[in-house]
Short mmCIF file of C-alpha atoms in Angstrom, two decimals:
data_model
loop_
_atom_site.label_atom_id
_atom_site.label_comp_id
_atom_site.label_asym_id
_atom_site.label_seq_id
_atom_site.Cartn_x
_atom_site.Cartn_y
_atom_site.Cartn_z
CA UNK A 169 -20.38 -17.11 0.05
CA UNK A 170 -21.17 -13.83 1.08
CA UNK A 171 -21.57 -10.59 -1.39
CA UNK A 172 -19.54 -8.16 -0.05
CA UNK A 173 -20.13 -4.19 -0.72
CA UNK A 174 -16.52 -1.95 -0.53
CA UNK A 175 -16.57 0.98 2.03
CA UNK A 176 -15.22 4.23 0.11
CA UNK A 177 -12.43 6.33 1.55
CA UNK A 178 -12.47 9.80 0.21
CA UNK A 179 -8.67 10.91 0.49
CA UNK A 180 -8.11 14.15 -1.00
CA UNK A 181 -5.52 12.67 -3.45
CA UNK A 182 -8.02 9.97 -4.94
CA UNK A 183 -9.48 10.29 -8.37
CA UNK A 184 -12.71 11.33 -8.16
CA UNK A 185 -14.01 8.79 -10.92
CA UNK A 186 -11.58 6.00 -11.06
CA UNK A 187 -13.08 3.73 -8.38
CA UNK A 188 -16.75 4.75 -9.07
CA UNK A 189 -16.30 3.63 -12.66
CA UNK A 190 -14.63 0.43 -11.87
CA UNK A 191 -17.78 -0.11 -9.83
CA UNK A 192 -20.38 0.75 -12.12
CA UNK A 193 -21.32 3.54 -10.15
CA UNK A 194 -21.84 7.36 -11.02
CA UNK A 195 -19.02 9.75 -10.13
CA UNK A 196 -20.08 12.67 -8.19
CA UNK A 197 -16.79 14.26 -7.98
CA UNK A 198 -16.14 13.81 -4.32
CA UNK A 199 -12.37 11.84 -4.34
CA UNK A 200 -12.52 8.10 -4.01
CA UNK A 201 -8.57 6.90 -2.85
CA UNK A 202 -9.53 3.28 -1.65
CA UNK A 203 -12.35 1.01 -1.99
CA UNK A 204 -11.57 -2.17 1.36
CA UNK A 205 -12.88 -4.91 1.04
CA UNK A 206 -12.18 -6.53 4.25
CA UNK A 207 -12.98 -6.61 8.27
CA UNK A 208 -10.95 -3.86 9.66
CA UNK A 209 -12.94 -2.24 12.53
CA UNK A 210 -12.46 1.36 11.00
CA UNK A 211 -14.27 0.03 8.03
CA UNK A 212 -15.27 -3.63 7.75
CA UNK A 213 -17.30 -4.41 4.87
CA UNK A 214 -21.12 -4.68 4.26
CA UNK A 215 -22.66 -7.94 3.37
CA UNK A 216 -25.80 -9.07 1.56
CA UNK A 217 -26.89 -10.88 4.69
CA UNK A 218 -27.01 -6.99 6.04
CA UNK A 219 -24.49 -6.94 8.36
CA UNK A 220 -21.03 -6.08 8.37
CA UNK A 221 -17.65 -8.78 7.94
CA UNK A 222 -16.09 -8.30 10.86
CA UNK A 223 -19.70 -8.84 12.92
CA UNK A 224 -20.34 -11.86 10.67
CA UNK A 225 -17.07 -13.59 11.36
CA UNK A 226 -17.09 -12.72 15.38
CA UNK A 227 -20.29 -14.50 15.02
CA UNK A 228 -18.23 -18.27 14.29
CA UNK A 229 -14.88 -17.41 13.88
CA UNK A 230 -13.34 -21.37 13.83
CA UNK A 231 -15.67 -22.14 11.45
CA UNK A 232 -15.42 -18.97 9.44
CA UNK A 233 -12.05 -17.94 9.62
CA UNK A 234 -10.41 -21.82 10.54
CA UNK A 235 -9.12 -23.05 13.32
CA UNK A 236 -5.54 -22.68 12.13
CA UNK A 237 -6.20 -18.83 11.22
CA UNK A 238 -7.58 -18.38 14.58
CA UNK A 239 -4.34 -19.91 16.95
CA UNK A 240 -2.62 -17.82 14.62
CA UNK A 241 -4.20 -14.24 14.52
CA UNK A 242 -7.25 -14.44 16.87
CA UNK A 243 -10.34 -14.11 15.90
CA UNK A 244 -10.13 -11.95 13.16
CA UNK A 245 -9.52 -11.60 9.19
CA UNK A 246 -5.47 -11.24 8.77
CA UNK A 247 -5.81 -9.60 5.82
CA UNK A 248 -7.19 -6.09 3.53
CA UNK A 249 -7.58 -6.30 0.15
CA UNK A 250 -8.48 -2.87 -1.32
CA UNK A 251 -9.00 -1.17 -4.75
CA UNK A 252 -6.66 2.32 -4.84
CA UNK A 253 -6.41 5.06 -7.30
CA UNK A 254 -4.27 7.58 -6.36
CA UNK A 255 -4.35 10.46 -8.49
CA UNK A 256 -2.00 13.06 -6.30
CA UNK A 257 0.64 11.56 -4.16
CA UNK A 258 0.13 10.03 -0.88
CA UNK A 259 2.18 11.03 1.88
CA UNK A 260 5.78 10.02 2.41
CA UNK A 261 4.91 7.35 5.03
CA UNK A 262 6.75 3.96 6.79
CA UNK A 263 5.02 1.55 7.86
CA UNK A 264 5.86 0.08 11.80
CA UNK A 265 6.85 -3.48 12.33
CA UNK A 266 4.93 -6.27 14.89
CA UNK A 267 6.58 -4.83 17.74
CA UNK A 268 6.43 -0.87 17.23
CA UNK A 269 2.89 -1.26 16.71
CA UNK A 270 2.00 -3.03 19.72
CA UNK A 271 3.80 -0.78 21.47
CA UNK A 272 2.76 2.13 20.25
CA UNK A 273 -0.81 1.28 19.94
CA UNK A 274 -0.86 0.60 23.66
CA UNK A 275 1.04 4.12 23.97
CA UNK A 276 -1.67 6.19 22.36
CA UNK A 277 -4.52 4.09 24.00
CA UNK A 278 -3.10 4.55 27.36
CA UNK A 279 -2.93 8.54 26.69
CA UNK A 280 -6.11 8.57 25.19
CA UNK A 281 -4.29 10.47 22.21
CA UNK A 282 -7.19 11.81 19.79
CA UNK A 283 -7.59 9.53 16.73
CA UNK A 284 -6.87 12.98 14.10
CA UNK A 285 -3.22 12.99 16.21
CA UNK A 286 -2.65 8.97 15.81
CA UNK A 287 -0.21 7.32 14.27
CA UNK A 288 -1.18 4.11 15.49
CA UNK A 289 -4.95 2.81 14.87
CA UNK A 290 -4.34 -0.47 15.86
CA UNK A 291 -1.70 -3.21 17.18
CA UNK A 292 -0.41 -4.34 14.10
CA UNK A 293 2.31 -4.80 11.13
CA UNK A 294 1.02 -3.27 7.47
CA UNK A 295 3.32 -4.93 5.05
CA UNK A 296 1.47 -4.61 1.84
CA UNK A 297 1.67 -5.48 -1.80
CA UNK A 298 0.00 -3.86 -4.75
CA UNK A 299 -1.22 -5.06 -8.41
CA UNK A 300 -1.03 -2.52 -11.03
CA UNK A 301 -4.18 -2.38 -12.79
CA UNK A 302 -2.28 0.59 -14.89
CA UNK A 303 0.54 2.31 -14.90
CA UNK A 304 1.66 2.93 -11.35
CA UNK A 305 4.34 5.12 -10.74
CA UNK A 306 5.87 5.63 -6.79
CA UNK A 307 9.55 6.27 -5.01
CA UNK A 308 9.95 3.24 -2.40
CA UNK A 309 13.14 2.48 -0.75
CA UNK A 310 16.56 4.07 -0.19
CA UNK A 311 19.27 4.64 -3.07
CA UNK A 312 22.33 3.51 -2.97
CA UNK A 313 24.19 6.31 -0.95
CA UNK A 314 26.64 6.75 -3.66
CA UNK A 315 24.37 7.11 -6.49
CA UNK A 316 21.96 9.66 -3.76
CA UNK A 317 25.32 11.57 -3.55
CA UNK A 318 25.51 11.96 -7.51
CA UNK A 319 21.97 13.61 -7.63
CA UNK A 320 22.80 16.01 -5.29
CA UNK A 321 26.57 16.81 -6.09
CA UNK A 322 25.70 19.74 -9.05
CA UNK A 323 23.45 21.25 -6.65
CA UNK A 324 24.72 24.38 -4.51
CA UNK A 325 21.58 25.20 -1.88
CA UNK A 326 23.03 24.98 1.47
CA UNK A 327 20.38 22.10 2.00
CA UNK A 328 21.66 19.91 -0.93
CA UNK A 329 25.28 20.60 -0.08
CA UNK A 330 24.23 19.91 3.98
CA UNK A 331 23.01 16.35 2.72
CA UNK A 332 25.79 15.49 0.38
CA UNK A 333 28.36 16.13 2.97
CA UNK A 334 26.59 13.32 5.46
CA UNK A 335 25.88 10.90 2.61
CA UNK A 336 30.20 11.26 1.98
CA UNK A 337 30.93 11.36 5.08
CA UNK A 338 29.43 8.13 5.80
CA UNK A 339 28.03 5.92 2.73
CA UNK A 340 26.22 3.73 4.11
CA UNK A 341 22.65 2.94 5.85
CA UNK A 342 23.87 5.30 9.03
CA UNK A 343 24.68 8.26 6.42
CA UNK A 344 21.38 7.45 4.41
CA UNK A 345 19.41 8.08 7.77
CA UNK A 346 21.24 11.14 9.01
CA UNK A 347 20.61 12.97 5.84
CA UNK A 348 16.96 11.85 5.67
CA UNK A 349 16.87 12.64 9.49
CA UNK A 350 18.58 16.23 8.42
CA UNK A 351 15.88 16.83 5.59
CA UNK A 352 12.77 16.22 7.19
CA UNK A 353 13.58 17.79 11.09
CA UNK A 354 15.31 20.98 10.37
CA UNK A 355 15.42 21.38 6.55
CA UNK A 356 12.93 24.71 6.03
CA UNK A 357 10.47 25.69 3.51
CA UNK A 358 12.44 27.92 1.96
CA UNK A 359 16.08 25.64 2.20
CA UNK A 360 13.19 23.23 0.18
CA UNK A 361 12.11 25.59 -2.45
CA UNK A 362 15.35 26.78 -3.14
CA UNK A 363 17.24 22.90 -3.72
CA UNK A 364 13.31 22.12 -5.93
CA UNK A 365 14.40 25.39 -7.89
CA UNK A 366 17.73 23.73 -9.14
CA UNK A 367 16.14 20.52 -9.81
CA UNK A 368 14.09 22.55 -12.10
CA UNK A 369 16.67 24.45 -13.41
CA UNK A 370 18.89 21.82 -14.72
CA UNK A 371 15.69 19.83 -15.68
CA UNK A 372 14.76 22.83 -18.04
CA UNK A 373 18.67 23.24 -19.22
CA UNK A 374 19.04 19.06 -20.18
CA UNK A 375 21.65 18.97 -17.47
CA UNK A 376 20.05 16.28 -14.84
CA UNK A 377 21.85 13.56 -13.78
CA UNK A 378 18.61 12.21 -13.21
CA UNK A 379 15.56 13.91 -15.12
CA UNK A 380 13.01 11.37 -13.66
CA UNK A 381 13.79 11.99 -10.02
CA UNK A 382 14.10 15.83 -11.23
CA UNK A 383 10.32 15.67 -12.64
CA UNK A 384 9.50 14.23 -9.44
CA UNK A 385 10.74 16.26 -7.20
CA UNK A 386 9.39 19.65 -9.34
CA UNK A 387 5.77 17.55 -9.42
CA UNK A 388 5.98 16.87 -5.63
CA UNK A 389 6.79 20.93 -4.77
CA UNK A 390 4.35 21.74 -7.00
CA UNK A 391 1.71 20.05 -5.03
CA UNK A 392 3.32 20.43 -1.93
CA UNK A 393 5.09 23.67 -1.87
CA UNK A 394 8.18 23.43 0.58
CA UNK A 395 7.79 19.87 2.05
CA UNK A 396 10.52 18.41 2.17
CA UNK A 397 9.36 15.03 1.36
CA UNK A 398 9.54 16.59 -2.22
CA UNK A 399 13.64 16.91 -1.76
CA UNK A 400 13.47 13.44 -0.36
CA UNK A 401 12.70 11.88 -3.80
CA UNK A 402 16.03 12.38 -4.23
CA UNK A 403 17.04 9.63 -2.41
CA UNK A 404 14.74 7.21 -2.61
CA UNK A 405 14.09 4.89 -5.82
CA UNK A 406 11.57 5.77 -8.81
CA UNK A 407 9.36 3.18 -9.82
CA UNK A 408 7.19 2.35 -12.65
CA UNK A 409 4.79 -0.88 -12.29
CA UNK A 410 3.04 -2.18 -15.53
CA UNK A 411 -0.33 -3.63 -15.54
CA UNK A 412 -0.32 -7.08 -14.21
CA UNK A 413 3.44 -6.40 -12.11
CA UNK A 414 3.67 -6.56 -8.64
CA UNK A 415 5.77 -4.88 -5.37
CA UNK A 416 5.86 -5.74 -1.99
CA UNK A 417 6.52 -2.95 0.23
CA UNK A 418 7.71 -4.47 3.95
CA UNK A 419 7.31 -3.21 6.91
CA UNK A 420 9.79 -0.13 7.54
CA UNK A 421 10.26 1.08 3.66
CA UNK A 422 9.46 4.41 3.20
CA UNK A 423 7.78 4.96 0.19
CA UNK A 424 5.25 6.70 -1.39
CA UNK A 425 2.37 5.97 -4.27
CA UNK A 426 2.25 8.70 -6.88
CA UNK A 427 -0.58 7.41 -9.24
CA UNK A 428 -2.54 5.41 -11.32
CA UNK A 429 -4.82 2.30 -10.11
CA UNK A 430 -4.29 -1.03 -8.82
CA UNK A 431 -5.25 -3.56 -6.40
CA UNK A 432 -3.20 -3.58 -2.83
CA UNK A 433 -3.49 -6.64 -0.10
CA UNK A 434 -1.87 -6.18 3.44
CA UNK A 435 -1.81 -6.97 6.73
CA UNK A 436 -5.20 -6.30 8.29
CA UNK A 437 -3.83 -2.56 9.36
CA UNK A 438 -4.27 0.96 8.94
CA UNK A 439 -1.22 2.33 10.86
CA UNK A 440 0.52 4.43 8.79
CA UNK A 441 3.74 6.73 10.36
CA UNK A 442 4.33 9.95 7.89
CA UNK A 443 7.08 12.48 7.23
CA UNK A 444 5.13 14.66 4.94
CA UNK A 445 3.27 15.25 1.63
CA UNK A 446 0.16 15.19 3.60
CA UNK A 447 -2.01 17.57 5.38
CA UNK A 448 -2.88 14.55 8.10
CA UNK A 449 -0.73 13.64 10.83
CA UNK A 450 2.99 14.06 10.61
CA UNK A 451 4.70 11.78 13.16
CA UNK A 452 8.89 12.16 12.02
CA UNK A 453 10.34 10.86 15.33
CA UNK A 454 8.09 7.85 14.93
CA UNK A 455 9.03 7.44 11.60
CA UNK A 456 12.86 7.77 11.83
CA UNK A 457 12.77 5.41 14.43
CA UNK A 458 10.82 2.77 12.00
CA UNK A 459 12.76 3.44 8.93
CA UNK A 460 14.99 0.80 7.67
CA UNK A 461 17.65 2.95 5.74
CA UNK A 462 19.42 0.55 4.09
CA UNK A 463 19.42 0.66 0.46
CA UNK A 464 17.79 -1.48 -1.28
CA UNK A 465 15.96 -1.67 -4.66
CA UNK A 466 12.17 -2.50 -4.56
CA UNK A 467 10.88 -5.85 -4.18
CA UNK A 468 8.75 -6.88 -7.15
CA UNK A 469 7.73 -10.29 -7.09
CA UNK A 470 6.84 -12.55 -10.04
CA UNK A 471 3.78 -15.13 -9.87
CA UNK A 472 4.04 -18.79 -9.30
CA UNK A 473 2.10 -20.69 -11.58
CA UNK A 474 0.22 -23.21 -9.74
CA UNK A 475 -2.29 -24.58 -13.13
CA UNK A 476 -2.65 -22.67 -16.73
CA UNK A 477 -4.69 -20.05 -15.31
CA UNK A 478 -3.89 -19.08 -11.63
CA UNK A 479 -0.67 -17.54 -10.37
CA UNK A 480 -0.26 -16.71 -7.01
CA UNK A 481 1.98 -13.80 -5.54
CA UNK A 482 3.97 -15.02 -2.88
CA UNK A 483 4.76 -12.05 -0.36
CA UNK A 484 7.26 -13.10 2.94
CA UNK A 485 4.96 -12.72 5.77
CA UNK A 486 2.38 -14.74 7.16
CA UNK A 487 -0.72 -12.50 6.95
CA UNK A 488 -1.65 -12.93 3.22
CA UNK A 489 -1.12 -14.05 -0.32
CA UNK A 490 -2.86 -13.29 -3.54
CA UNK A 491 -3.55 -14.72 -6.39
CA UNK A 492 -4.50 -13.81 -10.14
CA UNK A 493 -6.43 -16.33 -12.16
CA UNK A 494 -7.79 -15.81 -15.96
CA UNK A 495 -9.74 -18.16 -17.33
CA UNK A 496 -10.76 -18.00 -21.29
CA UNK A 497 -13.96 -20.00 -21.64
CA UNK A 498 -12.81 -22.34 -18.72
CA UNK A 499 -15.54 -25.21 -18.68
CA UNK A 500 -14.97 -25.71 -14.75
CA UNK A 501 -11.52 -25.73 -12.45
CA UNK A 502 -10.15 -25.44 -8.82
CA UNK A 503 -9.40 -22.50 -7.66
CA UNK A 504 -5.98 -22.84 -5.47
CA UNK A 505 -6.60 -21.14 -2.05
CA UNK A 506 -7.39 -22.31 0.91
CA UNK A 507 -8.96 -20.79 4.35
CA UNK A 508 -10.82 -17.38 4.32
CA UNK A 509 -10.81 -16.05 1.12
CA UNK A 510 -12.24 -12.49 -0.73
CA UNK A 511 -12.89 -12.65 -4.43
CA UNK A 512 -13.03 -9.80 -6.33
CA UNK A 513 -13.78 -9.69 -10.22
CA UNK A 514 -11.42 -7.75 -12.31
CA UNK A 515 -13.28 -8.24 -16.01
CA UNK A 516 -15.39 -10.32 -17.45
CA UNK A 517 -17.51 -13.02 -15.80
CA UNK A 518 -16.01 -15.76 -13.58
CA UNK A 519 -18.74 -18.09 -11.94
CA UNK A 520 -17.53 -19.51 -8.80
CA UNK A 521 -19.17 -22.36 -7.06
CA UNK A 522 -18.41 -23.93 -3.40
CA UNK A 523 -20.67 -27.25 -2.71
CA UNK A 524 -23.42 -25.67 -2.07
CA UNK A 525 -23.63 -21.84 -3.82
CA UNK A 526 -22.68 -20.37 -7.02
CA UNK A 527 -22.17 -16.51 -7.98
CA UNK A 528 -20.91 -14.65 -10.81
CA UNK A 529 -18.25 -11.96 -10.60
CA UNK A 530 -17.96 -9.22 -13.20
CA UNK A 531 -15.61 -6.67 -12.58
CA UNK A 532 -15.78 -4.64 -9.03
CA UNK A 533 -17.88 -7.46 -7.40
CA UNK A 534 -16.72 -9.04 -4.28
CA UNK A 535 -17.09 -12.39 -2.26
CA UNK A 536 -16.08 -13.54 1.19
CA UNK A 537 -15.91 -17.59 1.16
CA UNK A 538 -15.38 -18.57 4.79
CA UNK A 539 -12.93 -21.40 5.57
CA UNK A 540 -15.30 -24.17 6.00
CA UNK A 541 -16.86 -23.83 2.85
CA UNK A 542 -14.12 -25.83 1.51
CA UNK A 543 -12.62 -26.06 -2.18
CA UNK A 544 -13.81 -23.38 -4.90
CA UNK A 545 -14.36 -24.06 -8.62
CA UNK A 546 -14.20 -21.26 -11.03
CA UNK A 547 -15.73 -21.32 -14.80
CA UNK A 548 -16.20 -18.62 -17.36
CA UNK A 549 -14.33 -15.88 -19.34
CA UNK A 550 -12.61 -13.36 -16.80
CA UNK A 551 -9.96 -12.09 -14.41
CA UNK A 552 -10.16 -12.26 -10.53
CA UNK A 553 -7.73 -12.26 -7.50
CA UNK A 554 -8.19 -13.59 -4.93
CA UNK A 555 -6.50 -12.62 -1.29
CA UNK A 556 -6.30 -15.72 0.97
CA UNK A 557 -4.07 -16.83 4.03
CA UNK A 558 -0.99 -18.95 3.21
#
């Protein structure tokens, strides 16, 4: 087992004190979005044997990462698990598919594009999934066109109107996609402001047909005056996790996190293709081609119980899976899992032996157990999860 120490990523829309006191460290103010506790080569994590992951598993990757991982994925962790706290919203974003990022990857390499003008970092997939340690709110996926239509239909900008006529015209996936299409290539700053001004309006007056995607779209403008990623709340689905709940978010959903804290595990990736709500790197063509626009609700997915303490969180893809466990004075237990695993510590104290080491994880500490260190037991009073490879 391996301690491993998070590398920080100061978005400007983290909370500046979240992360540091889930940590046990001192805020200074500076923002602290994501904590990754992983191998990605933008950011691999430290370890106590004063290297970094990604250098320590190149070092024996069958025997660190399993044979079975490696014909897979190559020599390399297939997975990020990350802390996240956003307290603004992130930008409207889609994440590519397999194929899009290989191809686009090898697009921008080829013509050297600088990395501040990427969309692609690297050559593959993100689907993720996130834990709610709080309250998380976000939008993620497409409305049904019909019930898009009936948030805009009391609204008389010239935008709102432009949108509701394509979303009648055809009410479907292809009419979902023109009027997003619409919105975010030629809608204006000031066609924006004035549709966010009705929202408003008929917020204040007790008159929305929807005063959740209302508040949203006034909180959005207010952040991000005339984006139109704030109109495009409008038709995409609001969602509220609870602690402990869980959504998947596949590749091609466009979504958005709004705030509060929780754990996220994806595909060892950090391409991200945005629309707006951001002042980084807008990419809409990219995006639009990406998008899935057929409606769908989000996917939240319920644990499997595999003993009285662990449940695991069974996402469709290949790249990862992750588990909660809570143990209550547990005298000593397997810990389901298999192959290269990080532990992190959510409360409390869980001590977790292999054969041949034992730690204890309070809350914020991290392990990496590589694959041939074989079965885990866990003992104690406390909450981990635990991201592994199915």
């Amino acid at each position: 087992m391996l301690t491993l120490v998070p590398r920080p990523q100061h978005y400007s829309w983290g909370s500046p004190e979240v992360i540091p006191h889930f940590l046990g460290e001192t805020a200074t103010g500076v923002p602290v979005a994501e904590a990754w506790y992983g191998a990605h080569p933008s950011a691999p994590s430290m370890t106590d044997g004063g290297t970094d992951l990604r250098t320590h598993l190149a070092e024996a990757p069958q025997q660190r990462l399993g044979a079975d991982v490696v014909a897979r994925f190559g020599p390399q962790l297939p997975y990020l698990l990350k802390l996240i706290a956003p307290m603004q919203p992130l930008s409207l974003q889609v994440h590519p598919n397999l194929a899009q990022a290989r191809e686009g990857f090898a697009r921008e390499e080829a013509g050297a594009t600088p990395r501040e003008r990427r969309s692609y970092h690297d050559a593959n997939h993100k689907p993720e999934l996130v834990y709610a340690l709080t309250t998380f709110e976000a939008v993620c996926g497409f409305r049904a066109p019909r019930r898009a239509a009936e948030l805009l239909a009391d609204l008389s900008a010239p935008l709102a109107r432009d949108l509701l006529v394509r979303l009648r015209a055809e009410p479907s996936a292809i009419g979902v996609h023109a009027a997003f299409g619409r919105l975010l290539q030629i809608g204006t700053a000031e066609q924006v402001q004035e549709v966010v001004r009705q929202c408003a309006a008929r917020l204040a007056a007790g008159t929305s047909p929807s005063q959740r995607a209302d508040a949203i779209v006034t909180r959005l403008a207010q952040i991000h005056p005339g984006d139109p990623g704030a109109v495009a709340a409008l038709l995409l689905n609001p969602v509220t996790l609870q602690p402990g709940e869980v959504m998947f978010v596949p590749a091609g959903c466009v979504h958005a996190y709004l705030s509060g804290f929780g754990v996220e595990v994806m595909a060892n990736s950090d391409n991200v293709l945005r629309a707006g709500l951001t002042g980084k790197h807008v990419d809409i063509p990219e995006l639009l081609a990406a998008v899935d626009s057929v409606a769908a609700p989000p996917i939240r997915i319920a644990p499997e119980l595999l003993t009285e303490a662990t449940g695991v969180f069974y996402a469709p893809v290949d790249d990862f899976e992750l588990s909660l466990t809570r143990l209550d004075g547990d005298p000593g237990s397997r810990l389901p899992g298999r192959g290269p695993r990080v532990l992190l510590g959510l409360d409390g104290g869980v001590h977790v032996a292999t054969a041949e080491q034992t730690c204890t994880l309070g809350r914020g500490q991290a392990v990496f157990v590589a694959a041939d260190e074989g079965d885990l037991q866990v003992a104690g009073t406390g909450v981990l999860v635990q991201a592994d490879v199915p």
